[in-house]
C-alpha atoms as an extended CHARMM CRD file, in Angstrom:
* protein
*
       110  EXT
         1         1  UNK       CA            -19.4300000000        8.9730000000       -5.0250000000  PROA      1               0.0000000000
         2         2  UNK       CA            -19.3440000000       12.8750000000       -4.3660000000  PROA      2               0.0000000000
         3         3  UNK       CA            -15.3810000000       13.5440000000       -3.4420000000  PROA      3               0.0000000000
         4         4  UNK       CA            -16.3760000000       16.3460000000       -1.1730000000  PROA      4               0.0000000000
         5         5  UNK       CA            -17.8630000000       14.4020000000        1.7630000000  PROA      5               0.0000000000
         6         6  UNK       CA            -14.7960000000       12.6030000000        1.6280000000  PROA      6               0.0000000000
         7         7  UNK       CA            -11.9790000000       13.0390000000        3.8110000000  PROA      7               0.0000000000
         8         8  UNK       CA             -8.9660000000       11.7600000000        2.2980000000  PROA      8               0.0000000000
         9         9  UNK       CA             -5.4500000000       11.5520000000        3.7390000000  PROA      9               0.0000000000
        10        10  UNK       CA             -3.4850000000       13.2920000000        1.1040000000  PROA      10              0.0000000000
        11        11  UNK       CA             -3.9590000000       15.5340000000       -1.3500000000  PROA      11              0.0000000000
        12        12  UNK       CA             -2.6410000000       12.8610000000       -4.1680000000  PROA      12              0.0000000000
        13        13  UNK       CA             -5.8310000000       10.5910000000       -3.2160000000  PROA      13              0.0000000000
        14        14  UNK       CA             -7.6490000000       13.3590000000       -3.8770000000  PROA      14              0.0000000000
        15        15  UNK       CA             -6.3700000000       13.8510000000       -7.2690000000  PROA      15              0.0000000000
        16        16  UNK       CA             -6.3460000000       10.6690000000       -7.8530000000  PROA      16              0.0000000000
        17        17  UNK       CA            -10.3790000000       10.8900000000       -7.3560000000  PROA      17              0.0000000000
        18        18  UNK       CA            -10.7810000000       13.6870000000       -9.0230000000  PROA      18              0.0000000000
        19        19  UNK       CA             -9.3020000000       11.8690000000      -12.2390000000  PROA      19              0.0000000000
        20        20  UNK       CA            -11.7380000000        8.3900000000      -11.6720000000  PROA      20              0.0000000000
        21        21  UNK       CA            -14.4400000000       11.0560000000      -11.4930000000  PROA      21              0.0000000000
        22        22  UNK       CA            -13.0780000000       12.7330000000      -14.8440000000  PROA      22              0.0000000000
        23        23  UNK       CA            -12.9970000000        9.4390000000      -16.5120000000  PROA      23              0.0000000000
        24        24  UNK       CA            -16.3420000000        8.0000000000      -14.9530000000  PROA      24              0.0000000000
        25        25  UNK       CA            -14.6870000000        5.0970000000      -13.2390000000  PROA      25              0.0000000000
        26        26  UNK       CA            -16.5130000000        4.1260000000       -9.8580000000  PROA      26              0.0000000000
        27        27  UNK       CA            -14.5700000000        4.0800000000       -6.9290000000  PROA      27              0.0000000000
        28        28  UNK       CA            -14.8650000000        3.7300000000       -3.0090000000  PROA      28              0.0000000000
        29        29  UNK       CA            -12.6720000000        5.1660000000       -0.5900000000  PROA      29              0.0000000000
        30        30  UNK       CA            -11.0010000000        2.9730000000        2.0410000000  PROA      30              0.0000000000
        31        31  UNK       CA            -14.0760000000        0.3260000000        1.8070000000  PROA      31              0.0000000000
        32        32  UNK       CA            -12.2660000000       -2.4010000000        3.9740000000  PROA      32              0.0000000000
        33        33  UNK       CA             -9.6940000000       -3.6050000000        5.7490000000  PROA      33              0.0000000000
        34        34  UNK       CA             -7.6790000000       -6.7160000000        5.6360000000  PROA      34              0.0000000000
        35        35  UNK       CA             -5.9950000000       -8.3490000000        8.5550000000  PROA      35              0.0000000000
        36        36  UNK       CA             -2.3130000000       -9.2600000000        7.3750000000  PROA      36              0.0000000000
        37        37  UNK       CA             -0.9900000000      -10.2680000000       10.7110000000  PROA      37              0.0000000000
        38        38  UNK       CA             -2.1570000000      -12.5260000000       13.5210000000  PROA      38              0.0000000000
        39        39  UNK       CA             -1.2570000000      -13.1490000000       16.9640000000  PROA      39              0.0000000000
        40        40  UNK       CA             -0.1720000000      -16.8210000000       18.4400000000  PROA      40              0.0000000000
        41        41  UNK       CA             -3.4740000000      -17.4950000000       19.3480000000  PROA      41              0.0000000000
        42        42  UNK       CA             -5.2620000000      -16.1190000000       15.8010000000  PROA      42              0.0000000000
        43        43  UNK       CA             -6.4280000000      -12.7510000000       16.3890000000  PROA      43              0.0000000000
        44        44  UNK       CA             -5.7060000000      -10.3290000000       13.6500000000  PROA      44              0.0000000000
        45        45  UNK       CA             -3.1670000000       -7.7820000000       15.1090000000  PROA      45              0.0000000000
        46        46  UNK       CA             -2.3050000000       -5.5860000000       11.9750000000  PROA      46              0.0000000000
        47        47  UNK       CA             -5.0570000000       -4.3620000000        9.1950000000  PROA      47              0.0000000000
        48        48  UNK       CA             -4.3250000000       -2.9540000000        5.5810000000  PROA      48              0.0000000000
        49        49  UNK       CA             -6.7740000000       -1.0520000000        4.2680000000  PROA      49              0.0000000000
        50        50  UNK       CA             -5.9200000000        0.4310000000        0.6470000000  PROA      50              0.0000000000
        51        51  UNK       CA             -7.0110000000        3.7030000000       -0.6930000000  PROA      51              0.0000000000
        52        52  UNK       CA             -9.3940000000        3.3550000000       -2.9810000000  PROA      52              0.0000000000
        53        53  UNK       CA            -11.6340000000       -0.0840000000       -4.2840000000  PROA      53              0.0000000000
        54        54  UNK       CA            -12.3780000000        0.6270000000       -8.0010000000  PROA      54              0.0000000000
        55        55  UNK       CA            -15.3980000000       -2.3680000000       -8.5080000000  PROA      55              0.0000000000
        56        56  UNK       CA            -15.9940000000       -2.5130000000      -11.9570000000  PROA      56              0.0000000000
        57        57  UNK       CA            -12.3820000000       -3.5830000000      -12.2650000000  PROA      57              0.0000000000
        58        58  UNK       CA            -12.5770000000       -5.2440000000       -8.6530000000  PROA      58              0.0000000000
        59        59  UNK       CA             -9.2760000000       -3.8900000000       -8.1220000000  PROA      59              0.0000000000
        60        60  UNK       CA             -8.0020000000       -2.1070000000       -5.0350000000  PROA      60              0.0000000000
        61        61  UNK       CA             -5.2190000000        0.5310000000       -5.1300000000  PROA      61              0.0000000000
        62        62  UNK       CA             -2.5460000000        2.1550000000       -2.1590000000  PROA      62              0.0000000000
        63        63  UNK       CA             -1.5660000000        5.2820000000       -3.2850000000  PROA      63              0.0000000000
        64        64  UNK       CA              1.8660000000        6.6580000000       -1.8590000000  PROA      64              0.0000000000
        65        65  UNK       CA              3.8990000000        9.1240000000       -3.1760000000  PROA      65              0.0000000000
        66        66  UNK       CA              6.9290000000        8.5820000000       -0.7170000000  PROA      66              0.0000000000
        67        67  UNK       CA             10.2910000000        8.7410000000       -1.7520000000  PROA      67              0.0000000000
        68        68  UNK       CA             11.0260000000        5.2360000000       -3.2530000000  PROA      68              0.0000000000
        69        69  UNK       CA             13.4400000000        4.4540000000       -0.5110000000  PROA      69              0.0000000000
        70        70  UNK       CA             10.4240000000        4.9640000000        1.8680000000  PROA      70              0.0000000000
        71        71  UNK       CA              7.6830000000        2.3740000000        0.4190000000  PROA      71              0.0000000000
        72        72  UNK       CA              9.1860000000       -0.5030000000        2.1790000000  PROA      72              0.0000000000
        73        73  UNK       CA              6.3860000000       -0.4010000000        4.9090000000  PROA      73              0.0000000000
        74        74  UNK       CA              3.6770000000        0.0760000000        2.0380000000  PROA      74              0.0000000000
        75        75  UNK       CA              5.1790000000       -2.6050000000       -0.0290000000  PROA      75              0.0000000000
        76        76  UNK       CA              5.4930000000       -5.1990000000        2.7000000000  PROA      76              0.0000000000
        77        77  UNK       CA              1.3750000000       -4.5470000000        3.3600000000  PROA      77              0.0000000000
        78        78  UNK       CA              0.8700000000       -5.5420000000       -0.0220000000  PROA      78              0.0000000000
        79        79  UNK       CA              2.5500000000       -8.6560000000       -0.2790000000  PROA      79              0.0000000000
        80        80  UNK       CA              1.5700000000       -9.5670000000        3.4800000000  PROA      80              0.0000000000
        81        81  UNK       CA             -2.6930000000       -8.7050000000        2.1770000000  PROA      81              0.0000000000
        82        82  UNK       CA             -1.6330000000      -10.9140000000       -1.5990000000  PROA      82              0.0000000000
        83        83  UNK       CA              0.0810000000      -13.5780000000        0.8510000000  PROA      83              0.0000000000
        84        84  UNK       CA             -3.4000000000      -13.6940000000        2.7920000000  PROA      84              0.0000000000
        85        85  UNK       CA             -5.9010000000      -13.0830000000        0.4200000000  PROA      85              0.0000000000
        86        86  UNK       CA             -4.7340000000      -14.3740000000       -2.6640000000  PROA      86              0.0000000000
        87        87  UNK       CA             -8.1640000000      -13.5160000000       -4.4990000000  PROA      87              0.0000000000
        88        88  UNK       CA             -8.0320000000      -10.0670000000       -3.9040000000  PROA      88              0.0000000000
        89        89  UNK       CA             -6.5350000000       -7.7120000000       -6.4160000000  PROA      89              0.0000000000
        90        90  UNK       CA             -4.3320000000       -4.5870000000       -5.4680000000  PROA      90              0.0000000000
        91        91  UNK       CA             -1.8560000000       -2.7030000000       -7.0310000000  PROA      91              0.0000000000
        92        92  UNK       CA              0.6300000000        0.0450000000       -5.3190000000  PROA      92              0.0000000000
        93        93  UNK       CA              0.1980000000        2.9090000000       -7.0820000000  PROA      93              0.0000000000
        94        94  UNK       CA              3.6970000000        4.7470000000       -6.4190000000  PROA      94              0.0000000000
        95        95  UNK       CA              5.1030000000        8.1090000000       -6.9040000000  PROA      95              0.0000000000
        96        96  UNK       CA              6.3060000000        7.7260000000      -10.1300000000  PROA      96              0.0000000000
        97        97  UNK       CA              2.6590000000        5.7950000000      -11.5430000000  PROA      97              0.0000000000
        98        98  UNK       CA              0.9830000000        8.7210000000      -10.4270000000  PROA      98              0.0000000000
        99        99  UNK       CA              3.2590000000       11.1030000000      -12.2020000000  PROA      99              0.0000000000
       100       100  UNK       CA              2.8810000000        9.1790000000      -15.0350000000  PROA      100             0.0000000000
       101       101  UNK       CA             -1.0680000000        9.2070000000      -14.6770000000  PROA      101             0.0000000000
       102       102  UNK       CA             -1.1800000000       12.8670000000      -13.6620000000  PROA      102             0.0000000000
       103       103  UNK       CA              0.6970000000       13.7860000000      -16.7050000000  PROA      103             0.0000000000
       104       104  UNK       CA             -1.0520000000       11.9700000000      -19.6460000000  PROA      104             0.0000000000
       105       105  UNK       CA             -4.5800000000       13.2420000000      -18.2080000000  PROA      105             0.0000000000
       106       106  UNK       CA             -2.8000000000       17.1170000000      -18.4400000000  PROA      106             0.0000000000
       107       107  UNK       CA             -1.7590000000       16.1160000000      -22.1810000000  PROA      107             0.0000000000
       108       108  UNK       CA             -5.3940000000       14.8650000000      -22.7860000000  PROA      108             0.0000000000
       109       109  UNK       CA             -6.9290000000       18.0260000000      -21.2550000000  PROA      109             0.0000000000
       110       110  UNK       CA             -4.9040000000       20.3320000000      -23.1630000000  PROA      110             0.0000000000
């Protein structure tokens, strides 16, 4: 997937693209949403839709680099979407995993 006809929401997804790209990993951005929540008479009322869907690992991944006091909301979409849809796989990729990715792919590079 070219990166630049895609508009991401933060710079970090971005980056985050820019490194599958480095490394040859397919990935989509925002593919689908998932309802989490439903009304009383069954209609889906709240979606989650994570970042990026990487398929050969059929894995998706929610970026965030809030403050960790701050991921509560992001963290409550996760377990609501694994509560729902047990089969699907998705990891939060928080502030500190992406430091930790940013910084072993500048060790690698240099």
């Amino acid at each position: 997937m070219a990166m630049s006809r895609v508009p991401f929401a933060h710079a970090s997804e971005a980056e985050l693209a820019r490194l599958f790209d480095f490394y040859r990993i397919e990935w989509q951005y925002e593919p689908r949403s998932f309802p989490i929540a439903w009304n009383d008479r069954g209609r889906a009322v709240e979606f989650f839709t994570p970042d990026f869907y990487l398929p050969e690992y059929d894995l998706y991944i929610e970026v965030t680099v809030a403050k960790p006091a701050r991921n509560t909301r992001k963290n409550r979409k996760v377990r609501l979407l694994r509560s729902h849809h047990p089969c699907v796989n998705v990891k939060l990729f928080t502030r500190r995993d992406v430091e930790r990715v940013f910084s072993r792919s500048m060790k690698r590079a240099s």
